[in-house]
Coordinates of C-alpha atoms in Angstrom, one line a residue:
Chain A
M188 CA 0.2 0.0 0.0
E189 CA 2.4 2.3 -0.8
Y190 CA 0.8 4.5 -3.7
Y191 CA 0.9 7.7 -2.4
C192 CA 4.8 7.3 -1.1
K193 CA 6.5 7.4 -5.0
K194 CA 8.5 11.6 -5.3
D195 CA 11.8 11.5 -3.6
E196 CA 12.1 12.2 0.2
D197 CA 13.4 15.8 -1.0
E198 CA 10.9 17.0 -3.3
V199 CA 8.2 16.9 -1.0
G200 CA 9.5 20.3 1.0
T201 CA 10.4 21.7 4.5
L202 CA 7.2 20.5 6.6
P203 CA 9.0 19.1 8.5
E204 CA 11.1 21.1 9.7
K205 CA 8.5 23.7 11.0
Y206 CA 6.0 20.9 11.7
R207 CA 9.3 19.1 14.0
S208 CA 9.7 22.6 15.8
Y209 CA 6.1 24.0 16.0
I210 CA 6.4 20.1 18.1
D211 CA 9.2 20.9 20.6
R212 CA 7.7 24.2 21.2
K213 CA 4.3 22.0 22.9
T214 CA 6.9 19.5 24.2
S215 CA 8.8 22.6 25.9
F216 CA 5.8 23.5 27.3
I217 CA 4.4 20.5 28.8
L218 CA 8.5 20.2 30.4
L219 CA 8.5 23.6 31.9
S220 CA 5.3 22.7 33.5
V221 CA 6.7 19.7 34.9
L222 CA 10.2 21.8 36.3
L223 CA 7.0 24.0 38.0
T224 CA 5.6 21.3 39.7
G225 CA 8.6 20.0 41.2
G226 CA 9.5 24.1 42.1
I227 CA 5.6 24.1 43.7
F228 CA 6.2 21.3 45.7
L229 CA 9.3 21.6 47.2
Y230 CA 8.1 25.2 48.1
S231 CA 4.7 24.1 49.3
L232 CA 6.3 21.3 52.2
S233 CA 7.6 24.3 53.6
V234 CA 4.9 26.0 54.2
G235 CA 3.4 25.0 58.0
N236 CA 3.7 26.5 61.4
A237 CA 7.2 24.6 61.9
D238 CA 9.5 26.6 60.6
L239 CA 11.5 24.2 57.5
T240 CA 13.8 26.1 56.0
I241 CA 13.5 24.0 52.2
F242 CA 16.9 23.0 52.5
E243 CA 16.1 20.9 55.6
I244 CA 13.2 19.4 54.3
T245 CA 15.3 18.8 51.2
R246 CA 18.0 16.6 53.7
T247 CA 14.7 14.5 55.2
I248 CA 13.5 13.7 51.4
L249 CA 16.7 12.7 50.7
G250 CA 16.9 9.9 53.9
M251 CA 20.1 12.7 55.1
P252 CA 20.0 13.1 59.3
A253 CA 17.8 15.9 60.4
E254 CA 18.6 19.3 62.6
L255 CA 15.3 19.2 64.0
T256 CA 14.1 15.5 65.7
H257 CA 10.0 16.2 64.2
S258 CA 11.5 17.4 61.0
K259 CA 11.4 13.9 59.3
S260 CA 8.0 12.4 61.0
I261 CA 6.0 17.2 59.8
I262 CA 7.5 16.0 56.5
W263 CA 6.5 12.6 56.0
N264 CA 3.2 12.6 58.0
L265 CA 1.3 15.4 57.0
R266 CA 3.1 17.8 54.4
I267 CA 4.0 14.9 52.0
P268 CA 0.6 12.8 51.6
R269 CA -0.9 16.6 51.5
A270 CA 1.1 17.8 48.5
V271 CA 1.4 14.5 46.6
A272 CA -2.6 14.2 47.0
A273 CA -2.9 17.8 45.7
I274 CA -1.2 16.5 42.7
I275 CA -3.1 13.1 42.4
A276 CA -6.4 14.7 42.7
G277 CA -5.6 17.9 40.3
V278 CA -4.2 14.9 37.6
A279 CA -7.7 13.2 38.2
L280 CA -10.1 15.7 38.3
S281 CA -8.2 17.6 35.5
I282 CA -7.5 15.1 32.9
S283 CA -11.5 13.7 33.6
G284 CA -12.1 17.2 33.3
V285 CA -10.4 16.7 29.7
V286 CA -11.7 13.6 28.3
L287 CA -15.4 14.2 29.5
Q288 CA -15.8 17.5 27.4
S289 CA -14.2 15.8 24.1
I290 CA -17.1 13.1 24.4
L291 CA -19.3 14.7 25.4
R292 CA -18.7 17.3 22.5
N293 CA -19.3 20.2 25.3
P294 CA -16.9 22.9 26.7
L295 CA -18.7 22.8 30.0
G296 CA -17.7 19.4 30.7
S297 CA -16.6 18.5 33.6
P298 CA -15.7 15.6 36.0
Y299 CA -19.0 16.5 37.6
T300 CA -21.1 16.7 34.7
L301 CA -22.2 13.1 35.4
G302 CA -23.7 13.7 39.0
I303 CA -20.4 12.8 41.0
S304 CA -19.8 15.3 43.2
H305 CA -23.4 15.4 44.6
A306 CA -23.7 11.4 44.5
A307 CA -21.5 11.5 46.5
A308 CA -22.3 14.1 49.0
F309 CA -25.1 11.9 49.2
G310 CA -23.4 9.3 50.5
A311 CA -21.1 10.5 52.5
T312 CA -24.0 12.8 54.0
L313 CA -26.1 9.6 54.3
S314 CA -22.9 7.9 55.7
I315 CA -22.6 10.3 58.6
L316 CA -26.2 10.2 60.0
A317 CA -26.3 6.6 59.7
G318 CA -22.7 6.6 62.5
T319 CA -24.0 9.3 64.9
R320 CA -27.5 7.2 65.1
N321 CA -26.2 3.6 64.8
W322 CA -28.2 2.8 62.1
L323 CA -26.5 0.2 61.0
P324 CA -24.3 -1.1 63.3
M325 CA -22.4 -3.7 61.4
L326 CA -21.5 -0.8 59.1
D327 CA -19.5 1.5 61.3
L328 CA -16.7 0.5 60.2
P329 CA -13.5 2.9 59.3
Y330 CA -13.6 4.9 55.8
M331 CA -17.2 4.5 56.0
T332 CA -17.9 7.8 54.8
T333 CA -15.9 7.8 51.7
L334 CA -17.0 4.2 51.4
S335 CA -20.0 5.4 50.8
A336 CA -19.5 8.1 48.9
F337 CA -17.5 6.1 46.6
A338 CA -20.7 4.0 46.3
F339 CA -23.5 6.4 45.3
S340 CA -21.2 8.6 43.0
L341 CA -21.0 4.5 40.9
I342 CA -24.4 4.1 41.1
S343 CA -24.9 7.8 39.4
T344 CA -22.0 7.2 36.7
L345 CA -23.7 3.5 36.5
T346 CA -27.2 4.9 35.8
I347 CA -26.2 7.4 33.6
L348 CA -24.3 4.6 31.5
A349 CA -27.6 2.4 31.4
I350 CA -28.6 5.6 29.7
A351 CA -27.0 5.5 26.9
K352 CA -26.0 2.3 26.2
Y353 CA -29.8 1.1 26.3
K354 CA -31.5 4.4 24.4
N355 CA -28.1 4.9 22.4
A356 CA -28.9 8.6 24.2
T357 CA -26.2 11.5 22.6
P358 CA -24.1 13.5 24.1
E359 CA -26.6 16.5 25.0
V360 CA -29.2 14.0 26.4
L361 CA -26.6 12.8 28.5
I362 CA -25.7 16.1 30.1
L363 CA -28.9 16.3 30.7
V364 CA -29.3 13.5 32.7
G365 CA -26.5 14.4 34.6
V366 CA -28.2 18.0 35.7
A367 CA -31.4 16.3 35.9
L368 CA -29.2 13.8 38.4
S369 CA -27.4 16.5 40.0
S370 CA -30.7 17.7 41.3
L371 CA -32.2 15.2 42.4
L372 CA -29.7 14.3 44.7
T373 CA -29.2 17.7 45.8
A374 CA -33.0 17.7 47.1
A375 CA -32.3 13.9 48.3
T376 CA -28.9 15.4 50.3
M377 CA -31.0 19.0 51.5
L378 CA -34.1 16.1 53.0
L379 CA -31.1 14.2 55.2
Q380 CA -29.8 18.1 56.4
F381 CA -33.1 19.0 57.2
F382 CA -33.3 15.8 59.5
A383 CA -29.5 16.1 61.3
D384 CA -28.8 18.1 64.2
D385 CA -27.0 20.6 65.8
S386 CA -23.4 18.2 66.1
E387 CA -24.2 16.5 62.5
L388 CA -24.8 19.6 60.4
P389 CA -20.8 20.9 60.4
E390 CA -19.6 17.8 59.6
I391 CA -21.9 17.2 57.0
V392 CA -21.3 20.6 55.7
F393 CA -17.8 20.1 56.4
W394 CA -17.4 16.9 54.6
T395 CA -18.4 19.2 51.4
F396 CA -15.3 20.8 51.6
G397 CA -12.7 19.6 49.9
N398 CA -9.8 19.7 52.5
L399 CA -6.5 17.5 51.2
G400 CA -5.3 17.5 55.2
R401 CA -7.9 14.0 54.6
A402 CA -5.2 12.1 52.6
Y403 CA -2.8 9.7 54.8
W404 CA -0.9 7.5 52.9
E405 CA -3.7 4.7 52.3
S406 CA -5.7 7.3 50.6
I407 CA -2.5 8.0 48.8
Y408 CA -1.7 4.9 47.8
I409 CA -5.7 4.1 46.4
M410 CA -6.4 7.5 44.7
G411 CA -2.7 7.4 42.9
F412 CA -2.9 3.9 41.2
I413 CA -6.6 4.5 40.1
T414 CA -5.6 7.9 39.2
L415 CA -2.4 6.0 37.6
L416 CA -4.6 4.0 35.0
A417 CA -6.8 6.2 33.9
S418 CA -4.2 8.3 32.7
A419 CA -2.7 5.5 31.1
Y420 CA -5.6 4.5 29.4
F421 CA -6.5 7.8 28.0
F422 CA -2.9 8.7 26.5
Y423 CA -3.2 5.3 24.8
N424 CA -6.6 6.6 23.8
R425 CA -5.7 9.9 22.8
W426 CA -6.1 9.7 18.9
N427 CA -9.2 8.4 19.2
Y428 CA -10.4 11.4 21.1
N429 CA -8.5 13.2 18.4
A430 CA -11.0 11.4 16.0
I431 CA -13.8 11.8 17.8
D432 CA -13.4 15.8 18.3
A433 CA -13.8 16.0 14.3
G434 CA -17.3 14.5 14.8
D435 CA -18.7 11.4 15.0
E436 CA -19.4 10.4 11.4
V437 CA -15.1 11.4 10.8
A438 CA -13.8 8.8 13.9
R439 CA -16.5 6.4 12.8
G440 CA -15.2 6.7 9.4
L441 CA -11.4 6.4 10.4
G442 CA -12.3 3.1 12.6
V443 CA -13.2 4.7 15.6
N444 CA -15.9 2.5 18.3
V445 CA -17.5 6.0 19.0
D446 CA -19.3 4.4 21.6
R447 CA -17.4 2.2 22.8
V448 CA -14.1 5.0 23.7
R449 CA -17.8 7.2 24.7
L450 CA -19.2 4.6 27.5
T451 CA -15.8 3.8 28.8
G452 CA -14.2 7.1 28.8
M453 CA -16.8 8.1 31.1
L454 CA -16.4 5.0 32.9
V455 CA -13.2 6.2 33.3
A456 CA -13.1 9.1 34.2
S457 CA -15.7 8.7 36.6
L458 CA -13.2 6.3 38.9
A459 CA -11.1 8.4 38.9
T460 CA -13.5 11.9 39.9
A461 CA -15.0 9.6 42.4
A462 CA -11.7 8.6 44.3
A463 CA -10.8 11.8 44.6
V464 CA -14.1 12.8 46.0
S465 CA -14.7 10.4 48.2
F466 CA -11.1 10.4 49.8
L467 CA -11.1 14.5 49.9
G468 CA -14.7 15.6 49.2
I469 CA -15.3 18.6 46.8
I470 CA -13.1 20.3 44.9
G471 CA -14.8 22.4 42.6
F472 CA -13.6 24.1 39.2
V473 CA -10.2 22.6 38.8
G474 CA -11.5 19.6 36.3
L475 CA -13.2 22.9 34.2
V476 CA -10.6 25.4 34.1
C477 CA -7.5 23.4 33.6
P478 CA -8.2 21.4 30.6
H479 CA -9.4 25.0 29.3
I480 CA -6.0 26.4 30.6
A481 CA -4.0 23.5 29.2
R482 CA -5.8 24.5 26.0
R483 CA -5.0 28.0 25.6
F484 CA -1.3 26.6 25.5
V485 CA -1.5 23.4 23.3
G486 CA -4.5 23.7 21.8
D487 CA -7.3 20.6 21.0
D488 CA -4.1 18.3 20.4
Q489 CA -5.7 15.3 22.5
R490 CA -1.3 14.5 22.5
F491 CA -0.3 17.5 24.1
L492 CA -3.7 18.8 26.0
I493 CA -4.1 15.5 27.9
P494 CA -0.6 15.7 29.7
S495 CA -1.2 19.4 29.9
A496 CA -4.4 19.1 31.9
C497 CA -2.7 17.2 34.2
I498 CA 0.6 19.2 34.3
V499 CA -1.7 22.4 34.7
G500 CA -4.3 19.8 37.1
A501 CA -1.6 19.5 40.1
V502 CA 0.1 23.2 39.5
L503 CA -3.3 25.0 40.3
L504 CA -4.1 22.4 43.3
L505 CA -0.5 22.6 44.9
A506 CA -0.9 26.4 44.4
S507 CA -4.3 26.8 46.0
D508 CA -3.8 24.7 48.3
V509 CA -0.1 26.5 49.3
A510 CA -2.5 29.6 49.0
A511 CA -5.6 27.9 51.6
R512 CA -2.6 27.5 54.5
L513 CA -0.8 31.0 54.1
I514 CA -3.9 33.2 54.0
I515 CA -4.8 33.4 57.3
A516 CA -2.6 31.5 59.1
P517 CA -2.3 29.4 61.3
Y518 CA -5.8 28.4 60.5
V519 CA -6.5 26.4 56.9
L520 CA -9.2 27.4 54.9
P521 CA -10.4 24.7 52.4
V522 CA -9.3 24.2 49.7
G523 CA -12.3 24.3 47.2
I524 CA -12.7 26.8 48.1
I525 CA -9.0 28.4 47.2
T526 CA -9.6 26.7 44.0
A527 CA -12.7 28.2 42.3
F528 CA -11.2 31.6 44.1
M529 CA -8.2 31.6 41.6
G530 CA -9.4 29.0 39.1
A531 CA -12.8 31.6 38.0
P532 CA -10.6 34.9 37.3
L533 CA -7.5 32.9 36.3
F534 CA -10.3 31.4 33.4
L535 CA -11.8 34.8 32.6
Y536 CA -8.5 35.8 32.2
L537 CA -7.6 33.3 29.8
L538 CA -11.3 34.0 27.5
I539 CA -10.4 37.7 27.7
R540 CA -7.2 37.3 26.4
G541 CA -7.8 34.1 23.7
Y542 CA -5.4 31.8 22.4
S543 CA -1.6 31.8 23.0
H544 CA -0.4 31.0 20.0
Chain N
M282 CA -14.3 -3.5 -7.0
L283 CA -17.1 -2.4 -5.5
K284 CA -19.9 -4.5 -5.8
I285 CA -23.7 -3.7 -4.4
R286 CA -26.1 -6.4 -3.5
E287 CA -29.5 -6.2 -2.7
L288 CA -28.8 -3.2 0.2
Q289 CA -31.8 -2.1 2.0
F290 CA -31.8 -0.3 4.6
D291 CA -35.6 1.0 7.1
Y292 CA -35.3 4.1 9.6
K293 CA -37.7 3.6 12.3
K294 CA -39.9 1.2 10.4
R295 CA -39.5 3.1 7.3
E296 CA -38.3 1.6 4.2
V297 CA -35.4 4.1 2.7
L298 CA -33.9 2.1 1.0
K299 CA -34.8 -0.9 -1.3
E300 CA -32.6 -3.7 -3.3
I301 CA -29.8 -1.0 -4.3
E302 CA -27.8 -2.7 -6.8
F303 CA -24.7 -1.6 -8.6
D304 CA -21.0 -2.1 -10.0
L305 CA -18.0 0.3 -10.2
N306 CA -14.7 -0.5 -11.5
P307 CA -10.9 0.6 -10.2
G308 CA -10.2 4.4 -11.1
E309 CA -13.7 4.6 -11.7
V310 CA -15.7 8.2 -10.2
L311 CA -19.3 7.5 -9.6
T312 CA -21.7 10.2 -8.5
I313 CA -25.2 8.7 -6.6
L314 CA -28.1 11.4 -8.1
G315 CA -31.8 11.9 -7.3
P316 CA -33.6 14.6 -4.9
N317 CA -33.4 15.8 -1.7
G318 CA -34.0 13.1 1.0
V319 CA -33.9 10.2 -1.7
G320 CA -31.3 8.8 1.1
K321 CA -28.1 9.5 -1.0
T322 CA -26.3 10.8 2.3
T323 CA -27.6 7.3 3.7
L324 CA -26.1 5.2 0.8
L325 CA -23.0 6.3 1.2
R326 CA -22.9 6.2 5.0
C327 CA -24.8 2.3 5.1
I328 CA -21.6 1.4 2.6
N329 CA -19.5 2.6 4.9
T330 CA -21.3 0.5 8.1
I331 CA -21.8 3.8 9.8
L332 CA -25.5 3.0 9.7
T333 CA -25.9 -0.5 9.5
P334 CA -27.7 -2.0 6.6
K335 CA -31.2 -4.3 7.1
S336 CA -29.4 -6.9 4.6
G337 CA -27.7 -6.9 1.1
S338 CA -23.6 -7.3 0.6
I339 CA -21.0 -5.0 -0.1
I340 CA -17.9 -6.4 -1.4
V341 CA -14.9 -4.5 -1.4
E342 CA -12.2 -6.5 -3.1
G343 CA -14.2 -9.9 -3.0
E344 CA -14.4 -8.8 1.1
N345 CA -17.8 -8.1 2.9
V346 CA -17.5 -4.8 4.4
L347 CA -20.4 -5.5 7.0
E348 CA -18.4 -8.9 7.7
L349 CA -15.3 -6.8 8.5
P350 CA -14.5 -5.2 12.1
R351 CA -14.9 -1.4 11.5
I352 CA -11.1 -0.8 11.7
E353 CA -10.7 -2.9 8.9
I354 CA -13.7 -1.5 7.1
A355 CA -11.7 2.0 7.8
K356 CA -8.4 0.6 5.8
R357 CA -10.2 0.2 2.5
L358 CA -12.9 2.9 3.1
G359 CA -12.2 6.5 3.1
Y360 CA -15.0 8.7 4.2
V361 CA -15.5 12.2 3.8
P362 CA -19.0 13.7 5.7
Q363 CA -20.6 16.8 5.2
N364 CA -19.3 18.6 7.5
T365 CA -16.1 17.9 9.7
E366 CA -15.9 19.8 13.3
P367 CA -13.2 22.4 13.4
S368 CA -10.9 22.3 16.5
R369 CA -7.6 23.7 17.3
L370 CA -5.5 21.4 15.5
T371 CA -3.2 22.4 12.3
A372 CA -3.7 20.7 9.5
F373 CA -1.3 18.7 9.1
D374 CA -2.4 16.8 12.1
A375 CA -5.9 17.2 11.4
I376 CA -4.7 15.4 8.0
L377 CA -2.4 12.7 10.4
L378 CA -5.4 11.7 12.0
G379 CA -6.2 10.0 8.4
R380 CA -4.0 7.4 9.3
K381 CA -5.6 6.0 12.9
P382 CA -6.5 3.4 11.3
H383 CA -3.3 1.9 10.8
I384 CA -1.9 2.6 14.1
E385 CA -1.3 1.0 17.2
W386 CA 0.1 2.6 19.6
G387 CA 1.3 6.4 17.5
M388 CA 2.2 8.0 14.6
K389 CA 5.7 6.8 13.3
E390 CA 7.9 8.1 10.7
K391 CA 6.1 6.5 7.9
D392 CA 2.4 8.2 8.9
M393 CA 4.6 11.2 9.0
K394 CA 6.1 10.7 5.4
I395 CA 2.8 9.3 3.3
T396 CA 1.1 12.8 5.4
R397 CA 3.3 14.9 3.9
Q398 CA 3.4 13.4 0.4
V399 CA -0.3 14.3 0.4
I400 CA 0.1 17.9 1.4
S401 CA 2.5 18.3 -1.1
D402 CA 0.6 16.2 -4.0
M403 CA -2.5 18.7 -3.3
G404 CA -0.2 22.1 -2.6
M405 CA -1.1 22.3 1.1
E406 CA 2.2 23.3 1.9
E407 CA 0.7 26.7 3.1
L408 CA -2.4 25.6 4.9
A409 CA -0.3 23.0 6.6
L410 CA 0.4 24.4 10.2
R411 CA -2.6 26.9 10.0
Y412 CA -5.0 26.0 12.5
I413 CA -8.6 24.7 11.0
D414 CA -10.6 26.5 13.5
E415 CA -9.4 29.5 11.8
M416 CA -9.6 27.9 8.2
S417 CA -12.4 28.8 4.8
G418 CA -15.3 26.0 4.1
G419 CA -13.3 25.5 0.9
E420 CA -9.6 24.4 3.1
L421 CA -11.2 23.1 5.4
Q422 CA -13.1 20.9 2.8
K423 CA -9.1 19.9 1.3
V424 CA -8.2 19.0 4.7
S425 CA -10.9 16.6 5.1
L426 CA -10.5 15.1 1.7
A427 CA -6.3 15.2 2.3
R428 CA -7.1 13.0 5.6
A429 CA -9.0 10.4 4.0
L430 CA -6.3 10.4 1.3
V431 CA -4.1 9.2 3.8
Q432 CA -5.7 6.9 4.9
Q433 CA -4.6 4.6 1.4
P434 CA -8.4 3.9 1.4
R435 CA -8.9 1.8 -2.1
I436 CA -12.7 3.7 -2.3
L437 CA -13.2 6.8 -1.7
L438 CA -16.7 7.7 -0.2
L439 CA -17.4 11.9 -0.3
D440 CA -20.9 13.5 0.8
E441 CA -21.3 16.5 -1.4
P442 CA -18.1 17.4 -0.7
T443 CA -18.1 20.5 -3.2
S444 CA -22.1 21.3 -1.9
S445 CA -20.3 24.8 0.7
L446 CA -17.6 25.4 -2.0
D447 CA -16.7 27.9 -4.3
L448 CA -16.4 27.5 -8.7
K449 CA -12.5 27.4 -7.7
N450 CA -12.7 25.0 -5.1
Q451 CA -15.3 22.9 -6.2
L452 CA -13.1 22.2 -9.1
G453 CA -10.1 22.0 -7.3
I454 CA -11.7 19.0 -5.1
L455 CA -13.3 17.3 -7.6
N456 CA -9.8 17.9 -10.0
T457 CA -8.0 16.0 -6.7
V458 CA -10.6 13.2 -7.0
V459 CA -10.9 12.0 -10.3
E460 CA -6.4 12.2 -10.4
V461 CA -6.0 9.9 -7.4
A462 CA -8.8 8.0 -8.7
R463 CA -6.5 7.7 -12.5
K464 CA -3.0 7.3 -10.8
E465 CA -3.6 4.9 -7.9
H466 CA -6.5 3.7 -8.7
V467 CA -9.3 4.1 -6.1
S468 CA -12.8 4.0 -6.8
A469 CA -15.0 7.8 -6.1
V470 CA -18.6 7.2 -5.2
I471 CA -19.6 11.1 -5.0
T472 CA -23.3 12.4 -3.8
M473 CA -23.9 15.9 -5.6
H474 CA -26.5 17.9 -6.0
D475 CA -25.1 19.7 -9.4
I476 CA -25.9 17.3 -12.0
N477 CA -23.8 19.3 -14.8
L478 CA -20.0 19.2 -12.0
A479 CA -21.2 15.6 -12.0
I480 CA -21.2 15.7 -16.0
R481 CA -17.6 16.8 -15.6
Y482 CA -16.4 14.3 -13.6
S483 CA -18.0 11.0 -13.2
D484 CA -17.9 7.6 -15.4
R485 CA -20.5 6.5 -13.6
Y486 CA -24.0 7.6 -12.4
V487 CA -26.9 6.2 -9.9
L488 CA -29.9 7.4 -10.3
I489 CA -31.6 7.1 -7.2
K490 CA -35.9 7.5 -7.5
D491 CA -37.7 6.7 -3.9
G492 CA -35.1 4.9 -2.4
E493 CA -34.1 2.7 -5.3
V494 CA -31.8 2.5 -8.1
F495 CA -34.1 4.0 -11.3
A496 CA -31.3 4.1 -13.9
H497 CA -26.5 3.1 -13.5
G498 CA -24.6 2.9 -15.8
K499 CA -22.5 5.9 -18.0
E500 CA -23.2 8.7 -19.2
E501 CA -26.0 7.2 -21.6
V502 CA -28.7 7.3 -18.7
I503 CA -28.1 10.8 -18.3
T504 CA -31.0 11.9 -20.8
P505 CA -33.7 14.5 -20.3
E506 CA -36.7 11.7 -19.5
N507 CA -34.5 10.1 -16.7
I508 CA -33.5 13.3 -15.2
E509 CA -37.4 14.5 -15.7
A510 CA -38.3 10.7 -14.3
V511 CA -36.2 11.5 -11.0
Y512 CA -36.9 15.2 -10.3
G513 CA -39.4 16.0 -11.7
V514 CA -38.1 19.0 -14.0
K515 CA -38.3 19.3 -18.2
V516 CA -34.5 19.7 -19.2
T517 CA -32.6 19.7 -22.3
I518 CA -29.1 18.4 -22.8
G519 CA -26.9 20.4 -24.6
E520 CA -23.3 20.7 -25.4
V521 CA -21.0 24.3 -24.8
S522 CA -17.7 24.2 -25.6
G523 CA -17.7 20.4 -25.4
Y524 CA -18.9 19.9 -22.3
K525 CA -22.0 18.2 -21.5
M526 CA -24.9 20.7 -20.0
V527 CA -27.7 19.7 -18.8
V528 CA -30.7 23.0 -18.8
P529 CA -34.1 23.1 -17.2
V530 CA -37.0 24.3 -19.9
E531 CA -39.3 24.7 -17.6

């Protein structure tokens, strides 16, 4: 099948060099962002009550004897889990957002489009009430709130997937189903809140504020594992998403099984999001804004967009957490509030300024 | 090359295509003619199995595409839909996407080379690094055709490729199709509304009326009687500067 390749190499013109430098620019953006993430990561370890310098932190991480006896435990048990959780959750939310925007053909797509955050909040609320009121004593396990949030996220996702599969629903319909489910779950959560007492209510409300302080190593391993698998799956499918971006018909003509790619993508994105939300609570805006920030720098080519969105997600969540810990130190704000405060103006700025070429 | 037998398609229990049959040889260009809503686009989508026919067979080089996996169909049939969604992708990458059916993990040097070759053959070097969301309809249509060409298909399917183009771009796109057909022995199936443009570029015609093949063959099927029967318009056929012209006389 070499029909189209009869001419000599040099006849084809100077295109490849220009193209390669165009590709190099995108690759450099990704590499620079990785360096930036590393920098913010180290800096974030130095922010906190115990005054640790970046030098001491580096020594501790590298396993050298620490000058302060408690610094090892602070770094390994408090600060690193927090920063690592920020990176993982940032990646999970942002990559899910970028893929959902593509497969649902909607720039407003985000990890929460399919109702995951509302489902998780309902699951957590139910579990908190069940715990304090001893409804189901045999289920009073550690991590029950996380498990319940995760379970309800999955139920909500599977409902949408079932509608998509058996009713052949279009992306528009799926988004509307997500809106309907979100609204239903919000009503159910409010109903539970109405019956909650003075001690339960703050706990419920507090759960919904995304908080990186909830990250422990066990939860990080689970979130990290799911996010890593999801990212690998998404990156493997980058050309499928490029094809779907050109339209369902084009994608089918190129041999893409659009329905299967769409359903699996929704399922994987939901799993990654549900894992992050169940452990950490709801962190808004990252999944919507970070893909768009990445788009402004690298365009819509999923080969570059997927990795870029991951890194932008990690940077934004890390930076938001640093801000959350600095603004009213020594108190720590929930990071979800900061992401919305930082994300929204940044988003508006980028929209007004337009694409960077 | 292409053999279609007893192809039927129903949409929500309504018969859209009944007993469609025609043949096409390598290197030939065939135009499907017929009024709006007669099922021309549906027929193209059925051939490419974007829509699943109710029954019948579509034989490409001895294989029934209805029994092939989608990815294998994409290696044999290149489809250019009426519309392609412009995203923020360079023309080069949008065309490179056509190599999708042939890749495993990612694009290789060979895929880049084929893409460069098609871009050079179509004289699109100037467009190659521009973003397709900043292109005109004509430029986008060229990208769309180029994408189907890098697929290296045996058959090209084009759904009204000229409908939104100016005169020069209409000729440009169809010239490319005919050239590829002749040189690479690729067959092309095109739907078109402009009968005169069809006459200028086609070797064969399929006239569709009420979901059935009304006439099928070479230039001899383009008669005033057939056109009146299919379109319901009285025409006369004359010649201008050596080109056969269909002119409505009502």
